[in-house]
Coordinates of C-alpha atoms and ligand atoms in Angstrom, one line a residue:
M28 CA 63.8 89.6 120.3
K29 CA 63.2 87.7 117.2
S30 CA 62.8 89.2 113.8
E31 CA 58.8 88.4 114.3
E32 CA 58.4 90.5 117.2
L33 CA 60.7 93.0 115.7
F34 CA 58.5 93.4 112.7
A35 CA 55.6 93.4 114.6
R36 CA 56.8 96.6 116.6
A37 CA 58.2 98.3 113.1
Q38 CA 54.7 98.3 111.9
Q39 CA 53.7 101.0 114.9
I40 CA 56.4 103.1 113.7
L41 CA 57.6 102.4 110.3
P42 CA 55.2 102.8 107.2
G43 CA 54.9 99.2 106.2
G44 CA 57.3 98.3 108.7
V45 CA 60.5 98.8 106.9
S46 CA 62.4 101.8 105.6
S47 CA 62.4 100.8 101.8
P48 CA 59.5 99.0 99.9
V49 CA 61.9 95.9 98.9
R50 CA 62.3 94.4 101.9
A51 CA 58.8 94.1 103.3
I52 CA 58.8 90.4 103.1
R53 CA 56.0 88.5 103.8
P54 CA 54.9 87.1 106.6
F55 CA 58.1 89.2 108.2
P56 CA 61.4 89.9 107.3
F57 CA 64.6 88.8 108.9
Y58 CA 66.3 91.1 111.1
T59 CA 70.2 91.5 110.7
T60 CA 72.9 91.7 113.3
H61 CA 76.0 91.6 111.5
A62 CA 77.4 90.7 108.1
A63 CA 80.9 89.4 107.0
G64 CA 81.8 87.9 103.7
S65 CA 79.0 86.3 102.0
R66 CA 77.2 85.6 105.2
L67 CA 74.2 87.9 106.7
H68 CA 73.6 86.7 110.6
T69 CA 70.0 87.3 111.5
V70 CA 68.7 87.8 115.3
D71 CA 67.0 84.1 115.0
G72 CA 70.6 82.9 114.5
E73 CA 71.0 82.3 111.2
S74 CA 73.6 82.7 109.3
L75 CA 72.3 83.4 105.5
L76 CA 74.3 83.2 102.4
D77 CA 73.9 86.7 100.5
C78 CA 73.0 86.7 96.9
C79 CA 71.4 90.0 97.6
M80 CA 74.3 92.1 98.3
A81 CA 72.0 94.9 99.4
Y82 CA 70.7 95.4 95.8
G83 CA 74.4 95.7 94.4
P84 CA 77.5 97.9 96.3
L85 CA 78.9 95.6 97.9
L86 CA 81.0 93.9 95.0
L87 CA 84.0 93.0 97.6
G88 CA 81.3 91.6 100.0
H89 CA 80.4 92.6 103.6
A90 CA 83.3 94.3 105.7
H91 CA 86.2 93.8 103.8
P92 CA 88.5 93.9 105.4
Y93 CA 90.9 96.5 103.1
I94 CA 87.7 98.8 103.3
L95 CA 87.1 98.1 106.6
N96 CA 90.8 99.7 107.4
V97 CA 90.2 102.5 105.1
I98 CA 87.0 103.7 106.8
R99 CA 88.7 103.4 110.3
A100 CA 91.1 105.4 109.3
Q101 CA 89.3 108.0 108.0
L102 CA 87.1 107.9 110.7
D103 CA 90.1 108.9 113.2
K104 CA 90.4 112.1 110.7
G105 CA 86.5 113.0 111.6
W106 CA 83.8 112.3 108.7
L107 CA 82.3 115.4 107.6
Y108 CA 83.8 118.5 106.9
G109 CA 81.9 121.0 104.8
T110 CA 84.6 122.2 102.9
P111 CA 86.2 120.6 99.9
T112 CA 88.5 117.9 100.4
P113 CA 91.8 116.0 98.5
A114 CA 89.5 112.7 98.4
E115 CA 87.2 114.5 95.7
L116 CA 90.3 114.6 93.5
D117 CA 91.0 111.1 93.9
L118 CA 87.9 109.4 93.5
A119 CA 87.0 112.0 90.6
S120 CA 90.0 111.0 88.7
L121 CA 89.8 107.5 89.1
L122 CA 85.7 107.9 87.1
I123 CA 87.3 110.1 84.4
G124 CA 90.1 107.9 83.6
D125 CA 87.8 104.5 83.5
H126 CA 85.5 106.2 81.4
P127 CA 86.6 107.8 78.1
G128 CA 84.9 110.9 77.3
M129 CA 84.1 111.9 80.7
E130 CA 86.0 114.7 81.9
M131 CA 84.3 116.2 84.8
V132 CA 82.5 114.6 88.0
R133 CA 80.3 116.4 90.9
F134 CA 79.5 114.3 94.2
V135 CA 75.9 113.8 95.7
S136 CA 74.8 111.2 98.4
T137 CA 72.6 108.6 96.2
G138 CA 72.0 107.1 92.5
A139 CA 68.6 108.7 92.6
E140 CA 69.7 112.6 93.5
A141 CA 72.4 111.5 90.6
T142 CA 69.9 110.7 88.1
M143 CA 67.8 113.5 89.2
A144 CA 70.6 116.1 89.0
A145 CA 71.6 114.5 85.5
L146 CA 67.7 114.8 84.3
R147 CA 68.4 118.6 85.4
L148 CA 71.4 119.0 83.5
A149 CA 70.3 117.6 80.4
R150 CA 67.2 119.8 80.4
G151 CA 69.5 122.9 81.4
Y152 CA 72.2 122.2 78.6
A153 CA 69.7 121.0 75.9
G154 CA 67.0 124.0 76.4
K155 CA 64.3 121.4 76.0
M156 CA 62.0 119.9 78.9
G157 CA 61.0 116.6 77.6
I158 CA 63.0 113.2 78.7
I159 CA 62.6 109.8 77.5
K160 CA 63.3 106.5 79.7
T161 CA 62.9 102.8 79.2
E162 CA 59.8 101.3 80.4
G163 CA 60.5 99.5 83.8
G164 CA 63.7 100.8 83.8
F165 CA 64.7 102.2 87.2
H166 CA 66.3 105.5 88.0
G167 CA 65.9 106.1 91.6
A168 CA 62.9 107.3 93.2
H169 CA 62.3 110.8 92.7
D170 CA 59.1 112.5 90.8
A171 CA 60.6 112.8 86.7
V172 CA 61.2 109.1 86.7
L173 CA 58.1 107.5 88.8
V174 CA 55.7 107.2 85.2
K175 CA 53.8 104.1 85.0
A176 CA 54.8 101.5 82.9
G177 CA 53.2 100.7 79.7
S178 CA 51.4 104.3 79.3
G179 CA 53.1 103.8 75.9
A180 CA 55.5 105.5 73.8
T181 CA 53.4 108.0 72.3
T182 CA 51.1 108.9 75.1
L183 CA 52.2 110.9 77.7
G184 CA 53.6 110.3 81.1
I185 CA 51.1 109.1 83.8
P186 CA 52.5 109.1 87.2
D187 CA 53.3 105.8 89.1
S188 CA 52.9 107.0 92.5
A189 CA 50.6 109.0 94.5
G190 CA 51.8 112.8 94.8
V191 CA 53.6 113.0 91.9
V192 CA 52.7 116.2 90.1
P193 CA 51.1 114.9 86.6
D194 CA 52.4 118.0 84.9
L195 CA 55.7 117.0 85.5
V196 CA 55.5 113.5 84.6
A197 CA 53.7 114.3 81.4
Y198 CA 57.2 115.5 79.5
T199 CA 58.5 111.7 80.6
H200 CA 58.1 109.4 78.0
Q201 CA 59.1 105.8 77.4
V202 CA 60.1 103.2 75.4
P203 CA 60.9 99.1 75.7
F204 CA 63.9 98.5 75.8
N205 CA 65.8 96.6 73.0
D206 CA 63.6 98.8 71.1
S207 CA 65.4 101.0 68.5
D208 CA 62.6 101.7 66.4
A209 CA 60.3 102.4 69.0
L210 CA 62.8 105.1 69.9
E211 CA 63.3 106.4 66.5
T212 CA 59.8 106.7 66.0
L213 CA 59.3 108.5 69.1
L214 CA 61.8 111.6 68.1
R215 CA 60.9 111.2 64.5
N216 CA 57.7 112.8 66.5
R217 CA 59.4 115.1 68.9
E218 CA 61.0 118.3 68.9
D219 CA 61.3 118.9 72.5
I220 CA 63.3 115.9 73.8
A221 CA 66.5 116.5 75.7
A222 CA 67.8 113.3 76.9
F223 CA 67.2 109.5 76.8
I224 CA 68.1 107.8 80.0
L225 CA 68.4 104.1 80.2
E226 CA 70.8 101.4 82.1
P227 CA 72.7 100.0 79.6
V228 CA 72.0 96.7 81.2
M229 CA 68.4 96.5 83.0
G230 CA 69.5 95.4 86.6
N231 CA 66.2 96.3 88.2
I232 CA 64.0 94.0 86.7
G233 CA 66.3 92.1 85.4
P234 CA 69.7 91.7 84.3
I235 CA 68.4 92.3 80.9
P236 CA 71.1 92.6 78.5
P237 CA 71.1 94.9 75.5
Q238 CA 70.8 93.0 72.3
R239 CA 73.5 92.9 69.8
G240 CA 73.5 96.6 68.2
Y241 CA 71.0 98.0 70.3
L242 CA 73.0 100.6 72.7
E243 CA 75.1 101.5 69.1
A244 CA 71.7 102.2 67.5
V245 CA 70.5 104.1 70.6
R246 CA 73.8 106.2 70.7
E247 CA 72.9 106.9 66.5
I248 CA 69.3 108.2 66.9
T249 CA 70.2 110.3 69.9
A250 CA 73.1 111.8 68.3
A251 CA 71.0 112.0 65.1
H252 CA 68.2 114.4 66.9
D253 CA 70.3 116.2 69.1
V254 CA 69.2 114.4 72.3
L255 CA 71.4 113.6 75.1
L256 CA 72.0 110.3 76.4
I257 CA 72.3 108.9 79.8
F258 CA 73.8 105.7 80.7
D259 CA 72.4 105.3 83.7
E260 CA 75.3 103.1 85.7
V261 CA 74.4 103.0 89.1
I262 CA 74.3 99.1 89.3
T263 CA 76.4 98.6 86.5
G264 CA 79.3 100.7 87.2
Y265 CA 82.4 98.9 88.3
R266 CA 80.0 95.9 88.2
L267 CA 80.5 94.5 84.6
G268 CA 84.2 95.9 85.1
I269 CA 86.2 98.6 85.0
G270 CA 84.0 100.8 82.9
G271 CA 81.1 99.4 83.7
A272 CA 78.8 98.7 80.2
Q273 CA 80.0 101.9 78.5
V274 CA 83.7 100.7 78.0
Q275 CA 82.1 96.4 77.5
Y276 CA 80.2 97.6 75.0
R277 CA 82.3 100.2 73.4
V278 CA 79.7 103.2 73.1
K279 CA 80.0 106.7 74.7
P280 CA 76.9 108.4 76.4
D281 CA 76.9 112.3 76.9
I282 CA 76.3 111.7 80.8
S283 CA 76.4 109.0 83.3
T284 CA 75.3 108.5 86.4
F285 CA 77.0 106.3 89.2
G286 CA 76.3 105.4 92.9
K287 CA 76.4 101.9 94.4
I288 CA 80.2 100.4 94.2
I289 CA 81.6 103.3 94.0
G290 CA 80.5 104.0 97.5
G291 CA 82.5 100.8 98.4
G292 CA 78.7 100.2 100.7
L293 CA 78.2 103.7 101.9
P294 CA 76.0 106.4 100.4
I295 CA 77.3 107.8 97.6
G296 CA 76.1 108.9 94.0
A297 CA 77.8 110.4 90.9
F298 CA 77.1 111.9 87.6
C299 CA 80.0 112.6 85.1
G300 CA 80.2 113.9 81.4
P301 CA 82.7 116.1 79.2
R302 CA 83.4 119.3 80.6
K303 CA 81.0 121.5 78.0
I304 CA 78.4 119.6 79.6
M305 CA 79.2 119.9 83.6
Q306 CA 80.2 123.2 83.5
M307 CA 76.6 123.8 83.2
I308 CA 76.1 122.6 87.2
A309 CA 76.2 125.7 89.8
P310 CA 78.7 127.0 90.9
A311 CA 80.5 126.9 87.5
G312 CA 76.6 127.1 86.1
P313 CA 73.3 128.1 85.7
V314 CA 72.2 124.6 86.9
Y315 CA 71.9 124.0 90.5
Q316 CA 72.9 121.2 93.0
A317 CA 74.1 121.1 96.2
G318 CA 74.1 119.0 99.2
T319 CA 75.1 118.6 102.7
F320 CA 76.5 115.4 102.3
N321 CA 78.2 116.3 99.0
G322 CA 81.5 114.2 98.7
N323 CA 81.1 113.4 101.9
P324 CA 84.9 111.9 103.4
L325 CA 83.9 108.6 104.6
S326 CA 82.3 107.2 101.1
L327 CA 84.6 108.8 99.1
A328 CA 87.5 107.4 101.0
A329 CA 85.4 103.8 100.7
G330 CA 84.9 104.5 97.3
A331 CA 88.3 105.1 96.3
A332 CA 90.2 102.2 98.1
T333 CA 87.3 100.0 96.3
L334 CA 88.2 101.4 92.6
H335 CA 91.7 100.9 93.7
Y336 CA 91.4 97.6 95.0
L337 CA 89.7 96.3 92.0
R338 CA 92.5 97.8 89.2
D339 CA 95.3 95.9 91.8
H340 CA 93.3 92.8 91.5
P341 CA 91.4 92.7 88.0
K342 CA 90.8 89.3 87.9
I343 CA 87.8 89.4 90.4
Y344 CA 85.7 90.0 87.4
R345 CA 86.7 86.9 85.5
T346 CA 86.3 84.7 88.9
L347 CA 82.9 86.4 89.2
D348 CA 82.2 85.3 85.8
A349 CA 83.2 81.8 86.3
G350 CA 81.0 81.8 89.7
T351 CA 77.8 82.5 87.9
R352 CA 78.9 80.2 84.8
Q353 CA 79.3 77.4 87.1
I354 CA 76.0 78.1 88.7
E355 CA 74.1 77.9 85.1
E356 CA 76.2 74.8 84.0
S357 CA 74.2 73.0 86.9
L358 CA 70.7 73.4 86.1
P359 CA 68.8 70.7 84.6
G360 CA 68.6 71.2 80.7
D361 CA 64.7 70.7 80.9
R362 CA 64.1 73.4 83.2
Q363 CA 61.2 75.2 82.2
G364 CA 62.3 78.7 82.9
S365 CA 65.4 80.8 81.8
F366 CA 68.9 81.7 83.6
V367 CA 70.4 85.2 82.9
R368 CA 73.6 85.6 83.8
L369 CA 75.7 88.8 83.2
G370 CA 79.5 89.0 85.1
S371 CA 78.4 88.5 88.6
M372 CA 74.8 89.7 87.6
F373 CA 72.0 86.8 87.3
K374 CA 68.8 85.5 88.1
Y375 CA 66.4 82.9 87.2
F376 CA 63.3 83.8 85.3
F377 CA 60.2 81.6 85.7
R378 CA 59.5 82.2 82.3
S379 CA 60.6 80.0 79.1
Q380 CA 62.8 82.7 77.1
P381 CA 65.0 85.4 78.7
P382 CA 63.1 88.1 78.7
A383 CA 64.3 91.3 76.5
N384 CA 62.1 94.3 78.0
Y385 CA 59.9 94.6 80.7
V386 CA 56.7 93.7 79.5
Q387 CA 57.8 90.1 78.6
A388 CA 60.0 89.9 82.3
K389 CA 56.6 90.7 84.0
Q390 CA 55.0 87.5 82.5
S391 CA 57.3 85.7 84.7
D392 CA 55.6 83.0 86.7
T393 CA 56.1 85.1 90.2
A394 CA 54.0 82.4 92.0
A395 CA 56.7 79.9 91.2
F396 CA 59.3 82.5 92.1
R397 CA 58.0 82.8 95.6
I398 CA 58.1 79.1 96.4
F399 CA 61.8 78.6 94.6
W400 CA 62.6 81.8 96.9
E401 CA 61.2 80.2 100.1
N402 CA 63.2 76.8 99.2
M403 CA 66.4 78.8 98.8
M404 CA 65.6 80.5 102.5
K405 CA 65.0 76.9 104.0
R406 CA 68.8 76.4 102.7
E407 CA 69.9 79.7 104.0
I408 CA 70.3 81.5 101.0
F409 CA 68.9 84.8 100.6
I410 CA 68.1 86.0 97.2
P411 CA 66.1 89.1 96.4
P412 CA 62.8 88.3 97.5
S413 CA 61.2 89.6 93.6
Q414 CA 61.3 87.9 90.7
F415 CA 62.3 91.9 89.3
E416 CA 65.7 92.2 91.6
T417 CA 69.0 91.1 90.1
N418 CA 71.0 88.5 92.4
F419 CA 74.7 89.4 92.7
L420 CA 77.8 87.7 93.9
S421 CA 80.8 89.2 95.6
L422 CA 84.5 88.5 96.1
A423 CA 83.5 87.0 99.1
H424 CA 81.6 84.1 97.4
G425 CA 84.3 81.8 97.3
A426 CA 84.5 78.0 95.9
D427 CA 82.6 76.6 98.7
E428 CA 79.8 79.2 98.9
I429 CA 79.3 78.7 94.5
A430 CA 79.2 74.9 94.6
Y431 CA 76.8 75.3 97.4
L432 CA 75.0 77.3 95.4
A433 CA 75.0 75.9 92.3
E434 CA 73.7 72.4 94.2
A435 CA 70.4 74.7 95.8
Y436 CA 69.5 76.2 92.4
R437 CA 69.9 72.8 90.7
E438 CA 67.0 71.0 93.3
C439 CA 65.1 74.4 94.0
I440 CA 64.1 74.6 90.1
Ligands
LIG1 C1 70.0 101.7 92.8 C2 69.9 102.5 92.1 C3 69.1 103.6 91.3 C4 69.1 104.6 92.8 O1 70.1 104.2 93.8 P1 70.2 105.4 95.0 O2 71.0 105.0 95.7 O3 69.2 103.9 95.9 O4 68.9 106.3 95.3 C5 69.5 104.8 90.7 N1 69.8 104.0 89.1 C6 70.1 102.5 89.4 C7 69.6 101.6 88.3 C8 69.7 101.7 90.5 O5 70.3 100.4 90.5

């Protein structure tokens, strides 16, 4: 069956026809049969150059042979035990070794679970119930962070989804990204804040990098007010480099959350922190967290293989950075929009200046983006179908693919 027919059927049996909202491309999404390297192959016979890369996890590309072999070898040994495994120590040691100050790790199954548990941990540790997030910052689809953007810094959070308990999100406050004064003002007026959670580089509306000094200011302000700082590095972990944003910007959070790349393309989440905080997690302490699939052997194997591969090939990051630079340099000088890139993360915003926060990003011309997206699809290039999702390069995007992309960007913009 073709994509159009499959989607017609899907709409009968899956809400919106999809398993996650961003996949609901109009008039119908393409259906993938298989993927390898930088390409997605569809039921319609297309071979698409993929710059979405499953929204972040596939830094090494689709079906990377090294990871594939590790997954195959693990499958032969079984794929779920419900017991401790030596592999937990391997991946935990890698995370700890790469992130100074992080001493203990809890593995979960998704990034959303990681941030959910990290916030519970922060509340349990601090004995305070308020949290702060950045406007438009994404931390997965769980209640405490499903707060409407634009509800303002000093007002109480209001739900961004039906079914979320208003009394719960009333504890969630928001500040604009890149605005340390707003954070300072909020904290000066509130005593009940346990933690500030943010993506150190906004990845779900951008990329929007932190302005010079912002993360340092955030670190200082949270410490001065006895508020835990949580870096959500689910995208940036091992994406910006080994050690993620916290090493690149030399700012140490109290708690870090990971996902995506650390599972090598299989489901995973993790949160880390110093021993004195992490000891609060059950069974060591009173903050409950548990899961059937926590630390599942297949994800741990694929994740550890990925991290070992990156350690053995540190030049990958420079190559990826050169790739997005080449795309940027190919763009016309008189362009109307702005190209933002950070290593292998990049995006063309249909807005004259690069956005510094959510409100500015939202001023982009989404109708223009839609035309751009369609023109890229005509060239068999798949970028995320939203002005507000980061594009990703992978190791599988070689010189030919980059050159093709650069030309397509130049023409389609
Ligand atoms: C993707 C993402 C999450 C959620 O991870 P899932 O595995 O999709 O639950 C959380 N935080 C950030 C920054 C993300 O990009």
